[in-house]
JSON list of C-alpha atoms in Angstrom, two decimals:
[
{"chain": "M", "resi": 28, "resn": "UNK", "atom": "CA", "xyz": [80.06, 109.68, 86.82]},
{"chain": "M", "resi": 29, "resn": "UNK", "atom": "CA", "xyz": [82.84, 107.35, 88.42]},
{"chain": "M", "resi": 30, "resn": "UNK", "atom": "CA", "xyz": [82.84, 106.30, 92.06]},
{"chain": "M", "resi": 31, "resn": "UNK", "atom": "CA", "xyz": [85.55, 107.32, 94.74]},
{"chain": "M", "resi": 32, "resn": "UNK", "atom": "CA", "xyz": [86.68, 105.39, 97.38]},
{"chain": "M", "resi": 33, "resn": "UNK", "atom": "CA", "xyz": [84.49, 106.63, 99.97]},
{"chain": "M", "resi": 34, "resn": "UNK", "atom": "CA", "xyz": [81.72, 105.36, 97.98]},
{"chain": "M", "resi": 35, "resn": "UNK", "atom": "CA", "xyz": [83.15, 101.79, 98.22]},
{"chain": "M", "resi": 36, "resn": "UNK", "atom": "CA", "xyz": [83.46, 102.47, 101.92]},
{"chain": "M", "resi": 37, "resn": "UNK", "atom": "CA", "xyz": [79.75, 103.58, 102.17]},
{"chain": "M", "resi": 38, "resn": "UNK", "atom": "CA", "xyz": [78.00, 101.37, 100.64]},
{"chain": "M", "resi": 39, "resn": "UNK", "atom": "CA", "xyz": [80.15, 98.04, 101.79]},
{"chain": "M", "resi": 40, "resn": "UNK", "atom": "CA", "xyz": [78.98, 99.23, 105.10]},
{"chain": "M", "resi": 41, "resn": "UNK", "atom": "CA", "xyz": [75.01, 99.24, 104.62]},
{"chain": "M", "resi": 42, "resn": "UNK", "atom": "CA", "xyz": [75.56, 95.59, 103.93]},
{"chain": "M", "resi": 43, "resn": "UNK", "atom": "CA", "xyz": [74.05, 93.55, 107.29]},
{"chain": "M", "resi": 44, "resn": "UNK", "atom": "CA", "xyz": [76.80, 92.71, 109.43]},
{"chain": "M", "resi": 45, "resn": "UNK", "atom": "CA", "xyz": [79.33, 94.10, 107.34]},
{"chain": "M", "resi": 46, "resn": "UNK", "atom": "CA", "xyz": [82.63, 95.36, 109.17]},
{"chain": "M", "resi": 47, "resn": "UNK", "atom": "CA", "xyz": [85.79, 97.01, 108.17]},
{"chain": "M", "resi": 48, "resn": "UNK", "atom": "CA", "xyz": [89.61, 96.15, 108.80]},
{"chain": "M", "resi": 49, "resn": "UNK", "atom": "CA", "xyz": [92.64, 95.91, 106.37]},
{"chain": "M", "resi": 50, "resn": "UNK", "atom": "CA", "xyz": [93.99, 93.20, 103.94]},
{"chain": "M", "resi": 51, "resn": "UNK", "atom": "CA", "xyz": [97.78, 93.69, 103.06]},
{"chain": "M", "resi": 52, "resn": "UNK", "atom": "CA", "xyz": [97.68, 97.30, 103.68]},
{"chain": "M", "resi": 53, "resn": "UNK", "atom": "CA", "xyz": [94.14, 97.76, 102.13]},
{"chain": "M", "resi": 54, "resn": "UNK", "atom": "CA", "xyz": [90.95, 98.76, 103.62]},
{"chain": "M", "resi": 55, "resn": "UNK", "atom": "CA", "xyz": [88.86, 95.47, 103.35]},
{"chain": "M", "resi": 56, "resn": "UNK", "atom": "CA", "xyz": [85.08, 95.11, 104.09]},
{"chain": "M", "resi": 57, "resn": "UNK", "atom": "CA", "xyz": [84.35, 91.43, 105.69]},
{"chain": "M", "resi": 58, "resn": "UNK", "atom": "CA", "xyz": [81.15, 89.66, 106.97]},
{"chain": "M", "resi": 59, "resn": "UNK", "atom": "CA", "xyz": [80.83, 86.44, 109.23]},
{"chain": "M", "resi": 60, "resn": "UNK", "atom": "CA", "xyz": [84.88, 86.80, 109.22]},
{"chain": "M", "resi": 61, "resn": "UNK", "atom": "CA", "xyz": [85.32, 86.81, 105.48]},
{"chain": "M", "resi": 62, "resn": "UNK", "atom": "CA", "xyz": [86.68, 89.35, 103.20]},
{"chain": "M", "resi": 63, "resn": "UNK", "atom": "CA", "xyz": [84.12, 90.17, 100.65]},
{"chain": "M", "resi": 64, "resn": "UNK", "atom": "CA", "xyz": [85.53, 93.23, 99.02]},
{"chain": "M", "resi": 65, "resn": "UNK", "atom": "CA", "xyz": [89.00, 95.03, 99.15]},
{"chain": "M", "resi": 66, "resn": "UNK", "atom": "CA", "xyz": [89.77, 98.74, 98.52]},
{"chain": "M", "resi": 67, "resn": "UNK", "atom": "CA", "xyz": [92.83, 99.97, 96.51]},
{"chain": "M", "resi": 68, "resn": "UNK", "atom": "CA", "xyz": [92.54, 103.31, 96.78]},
{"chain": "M", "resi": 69, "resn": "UNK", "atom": "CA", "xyz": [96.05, 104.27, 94.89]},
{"chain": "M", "resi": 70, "resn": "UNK", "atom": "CA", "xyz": [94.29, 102.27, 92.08]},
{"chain": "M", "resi": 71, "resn": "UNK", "atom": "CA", "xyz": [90.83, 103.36, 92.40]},
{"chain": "M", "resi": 72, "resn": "UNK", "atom": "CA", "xyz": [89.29, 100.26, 92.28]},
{"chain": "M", "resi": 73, "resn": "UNK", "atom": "CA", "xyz": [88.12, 97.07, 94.85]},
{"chain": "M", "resi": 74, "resn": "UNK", "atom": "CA", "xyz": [88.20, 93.62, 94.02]},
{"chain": "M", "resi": 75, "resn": "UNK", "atom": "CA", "xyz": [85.27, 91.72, 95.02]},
{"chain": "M", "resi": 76, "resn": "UNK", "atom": "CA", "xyz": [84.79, 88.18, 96.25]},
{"chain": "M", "resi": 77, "resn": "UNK", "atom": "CA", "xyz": [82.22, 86.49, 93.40]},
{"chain": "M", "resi": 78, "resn": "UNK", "atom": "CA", "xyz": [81.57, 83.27, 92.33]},
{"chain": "M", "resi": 79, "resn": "UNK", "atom": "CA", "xyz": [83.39, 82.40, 88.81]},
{"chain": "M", "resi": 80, "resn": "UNK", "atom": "CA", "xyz": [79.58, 82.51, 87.57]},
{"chain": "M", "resi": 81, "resn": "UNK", "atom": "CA", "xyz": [78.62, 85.90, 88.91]},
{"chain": "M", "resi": 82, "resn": "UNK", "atom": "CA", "xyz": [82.66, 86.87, 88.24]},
{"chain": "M", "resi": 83, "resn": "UNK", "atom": "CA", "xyz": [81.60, 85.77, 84.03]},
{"chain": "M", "resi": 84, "resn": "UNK", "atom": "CA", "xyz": [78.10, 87.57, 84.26]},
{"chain": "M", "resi": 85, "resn": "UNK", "atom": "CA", "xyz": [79.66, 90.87, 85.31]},
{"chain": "M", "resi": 86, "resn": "UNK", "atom": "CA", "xyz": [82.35, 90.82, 82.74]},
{"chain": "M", "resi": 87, "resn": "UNK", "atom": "CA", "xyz": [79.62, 89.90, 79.99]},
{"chain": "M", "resi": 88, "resn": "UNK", "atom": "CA", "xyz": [77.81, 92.74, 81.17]},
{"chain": "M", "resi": 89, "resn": "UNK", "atom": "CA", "xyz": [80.13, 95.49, 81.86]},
{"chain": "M", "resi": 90, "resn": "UNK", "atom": "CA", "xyz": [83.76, 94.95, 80.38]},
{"chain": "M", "resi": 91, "resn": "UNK", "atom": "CA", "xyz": [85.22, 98.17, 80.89]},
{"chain": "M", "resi": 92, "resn": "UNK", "atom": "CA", "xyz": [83.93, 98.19, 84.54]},
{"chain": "M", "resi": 93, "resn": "UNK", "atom": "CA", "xyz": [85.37, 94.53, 85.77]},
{"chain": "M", "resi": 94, "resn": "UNK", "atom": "CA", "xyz": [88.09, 92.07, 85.04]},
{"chain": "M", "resi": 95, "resn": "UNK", "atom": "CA", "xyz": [89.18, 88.57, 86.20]},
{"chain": "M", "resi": 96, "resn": "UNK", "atom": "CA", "xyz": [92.27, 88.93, 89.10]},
{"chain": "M", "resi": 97, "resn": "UNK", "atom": "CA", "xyz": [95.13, 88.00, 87.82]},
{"chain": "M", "resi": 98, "resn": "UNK", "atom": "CA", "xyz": [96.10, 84.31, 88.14]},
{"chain": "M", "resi": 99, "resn": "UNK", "atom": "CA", "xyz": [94.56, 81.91, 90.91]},
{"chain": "M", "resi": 100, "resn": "UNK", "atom": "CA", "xyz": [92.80, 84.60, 92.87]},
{"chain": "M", "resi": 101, "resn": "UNK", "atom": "CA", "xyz": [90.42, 85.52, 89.53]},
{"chain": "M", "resi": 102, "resn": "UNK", "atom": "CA", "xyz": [90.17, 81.66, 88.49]},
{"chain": "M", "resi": 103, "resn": "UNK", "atom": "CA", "xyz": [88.33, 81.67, 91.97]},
{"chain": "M", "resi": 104, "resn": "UNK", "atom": "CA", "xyz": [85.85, 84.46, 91.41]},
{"chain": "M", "resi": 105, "resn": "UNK", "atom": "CA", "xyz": [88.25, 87.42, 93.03]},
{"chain": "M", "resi": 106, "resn": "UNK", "atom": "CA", "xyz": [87.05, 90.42, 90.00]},
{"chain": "M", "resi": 107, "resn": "UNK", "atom": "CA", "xyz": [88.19, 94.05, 90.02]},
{"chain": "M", "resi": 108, "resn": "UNK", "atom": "CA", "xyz": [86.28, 96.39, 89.75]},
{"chain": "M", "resi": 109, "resn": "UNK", "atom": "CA", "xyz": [87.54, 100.05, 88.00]},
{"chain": "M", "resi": 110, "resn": "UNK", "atom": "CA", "xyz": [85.91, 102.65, 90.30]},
{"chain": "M", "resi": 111, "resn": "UNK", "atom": "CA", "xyz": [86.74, 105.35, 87.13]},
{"chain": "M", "resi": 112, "resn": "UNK", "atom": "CA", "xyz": [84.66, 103.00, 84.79]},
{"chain": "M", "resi": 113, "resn": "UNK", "atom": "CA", "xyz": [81.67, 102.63, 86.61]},
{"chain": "M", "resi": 114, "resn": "UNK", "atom": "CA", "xyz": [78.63, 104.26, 88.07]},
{"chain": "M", "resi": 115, "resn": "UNK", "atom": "CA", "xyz": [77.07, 103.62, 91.09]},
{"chain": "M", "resi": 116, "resn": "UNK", "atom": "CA", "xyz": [74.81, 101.50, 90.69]},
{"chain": "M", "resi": 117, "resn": "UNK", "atom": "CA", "xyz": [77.22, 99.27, 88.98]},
{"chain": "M", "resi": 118, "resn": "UNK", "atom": "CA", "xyz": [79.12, 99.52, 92.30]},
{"chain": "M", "resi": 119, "resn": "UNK", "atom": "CA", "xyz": [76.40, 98.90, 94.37]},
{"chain": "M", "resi": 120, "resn": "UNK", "atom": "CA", "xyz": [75.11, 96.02, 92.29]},
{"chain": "M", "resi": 121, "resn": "UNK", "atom": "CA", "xyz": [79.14, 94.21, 92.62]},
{"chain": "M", "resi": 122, "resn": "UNK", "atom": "CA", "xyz": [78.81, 94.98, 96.58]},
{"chain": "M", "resi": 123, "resn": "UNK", "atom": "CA", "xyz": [76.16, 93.02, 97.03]},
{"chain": "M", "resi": 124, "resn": "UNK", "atom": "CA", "xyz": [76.82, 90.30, 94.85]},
{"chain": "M", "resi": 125, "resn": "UNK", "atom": "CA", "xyz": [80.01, 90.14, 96.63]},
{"chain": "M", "resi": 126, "resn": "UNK", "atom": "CA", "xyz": [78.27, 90.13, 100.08]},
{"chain": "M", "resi": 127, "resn": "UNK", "atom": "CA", "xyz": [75.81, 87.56, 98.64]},
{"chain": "M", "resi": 128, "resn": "UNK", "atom": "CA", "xyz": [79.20, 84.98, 97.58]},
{"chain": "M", "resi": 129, "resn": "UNK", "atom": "CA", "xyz": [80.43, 85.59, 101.16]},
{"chain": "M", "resi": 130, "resn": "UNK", "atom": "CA", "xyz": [77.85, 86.02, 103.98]},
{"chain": "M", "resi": 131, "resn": "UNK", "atom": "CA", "xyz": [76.95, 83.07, 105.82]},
{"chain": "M", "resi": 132, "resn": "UNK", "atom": "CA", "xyz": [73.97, 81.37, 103.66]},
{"chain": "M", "resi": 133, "resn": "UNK", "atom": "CA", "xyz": [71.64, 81.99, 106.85]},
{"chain": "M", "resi": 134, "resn": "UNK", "atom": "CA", "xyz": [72.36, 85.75, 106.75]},
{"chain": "M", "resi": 135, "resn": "UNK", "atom": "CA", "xyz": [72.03, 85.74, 103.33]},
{"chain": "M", "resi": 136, "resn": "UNK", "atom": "CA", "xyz": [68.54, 84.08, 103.76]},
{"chain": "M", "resi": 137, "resn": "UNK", "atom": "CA", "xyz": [66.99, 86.57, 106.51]},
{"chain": "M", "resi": 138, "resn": "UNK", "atom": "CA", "xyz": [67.65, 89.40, 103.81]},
{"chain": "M", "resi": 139, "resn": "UNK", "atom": "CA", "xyz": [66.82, 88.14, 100.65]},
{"chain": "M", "resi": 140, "resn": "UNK", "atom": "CA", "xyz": [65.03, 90.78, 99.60]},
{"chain": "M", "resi": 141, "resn": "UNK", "atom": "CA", "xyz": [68.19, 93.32, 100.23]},
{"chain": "M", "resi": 142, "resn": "UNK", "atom": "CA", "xyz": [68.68, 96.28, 97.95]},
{"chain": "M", "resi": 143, "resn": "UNK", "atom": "CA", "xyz": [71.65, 98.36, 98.50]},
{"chain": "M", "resi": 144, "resn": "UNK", "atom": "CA", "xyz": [69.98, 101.63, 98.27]},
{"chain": "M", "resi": 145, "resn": "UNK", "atom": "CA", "xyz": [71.66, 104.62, 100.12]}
]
């Protein structure tokens, strides 16, 4: 079953410290000031802040579900994810990588042990 937006929108805001606002139009989800995920909704999909590492594992291990960004923005780690190609746990697993790239390392060490179960 695919996701829908309000999934995205959900789940990004379980993360610790995790608010929303808007990036060029598009509902973003940030932490410690940072965008770590934004939503297209007209495209159902939201690209993710990852490392190139994490951006290469999740390709590897789901190609229909993620792709590089085009240009710069995916030679830096930014990967869409296709909301119609993947399930939720798929989505759930890219949030919190994403949140993992992004959060400031000491928030990321107080909940190391996170799961992003709804």
């Amino acid at each position: 079953m695919s996701c829908l937006p309000e999934d995205v929108r959900t789940l990004a805001l379980m993360l610790p410290e995790v608010g929303e606002g808007a990036h060029q139009g598009h509902p973003d989800f940030r932490v410690g000031g940072r965008v770590l995920a934004t939503l297209w909704t007209d495209e159902a999909r939201v690209v993710l802040r990852l490392t190139p590492e994490r951006q290469a594992e999740r390709i590897e291990a789901e190609p229909m579900a993620f792709e590089a960004a085009p240009g710069a923005w995916g030679a830096r780690g930014w990967t869409s994810l296709d909301l119609d190609a993947c399930e939720e746990e798929t989505l759930r697993c890219g949030l919190l990588l994403a949140w993992r790239c992004t959060a400031p390392p000491g928030l990321v060490a107080r909940y190391d042990d996170l799961a992003l179960d709804p």
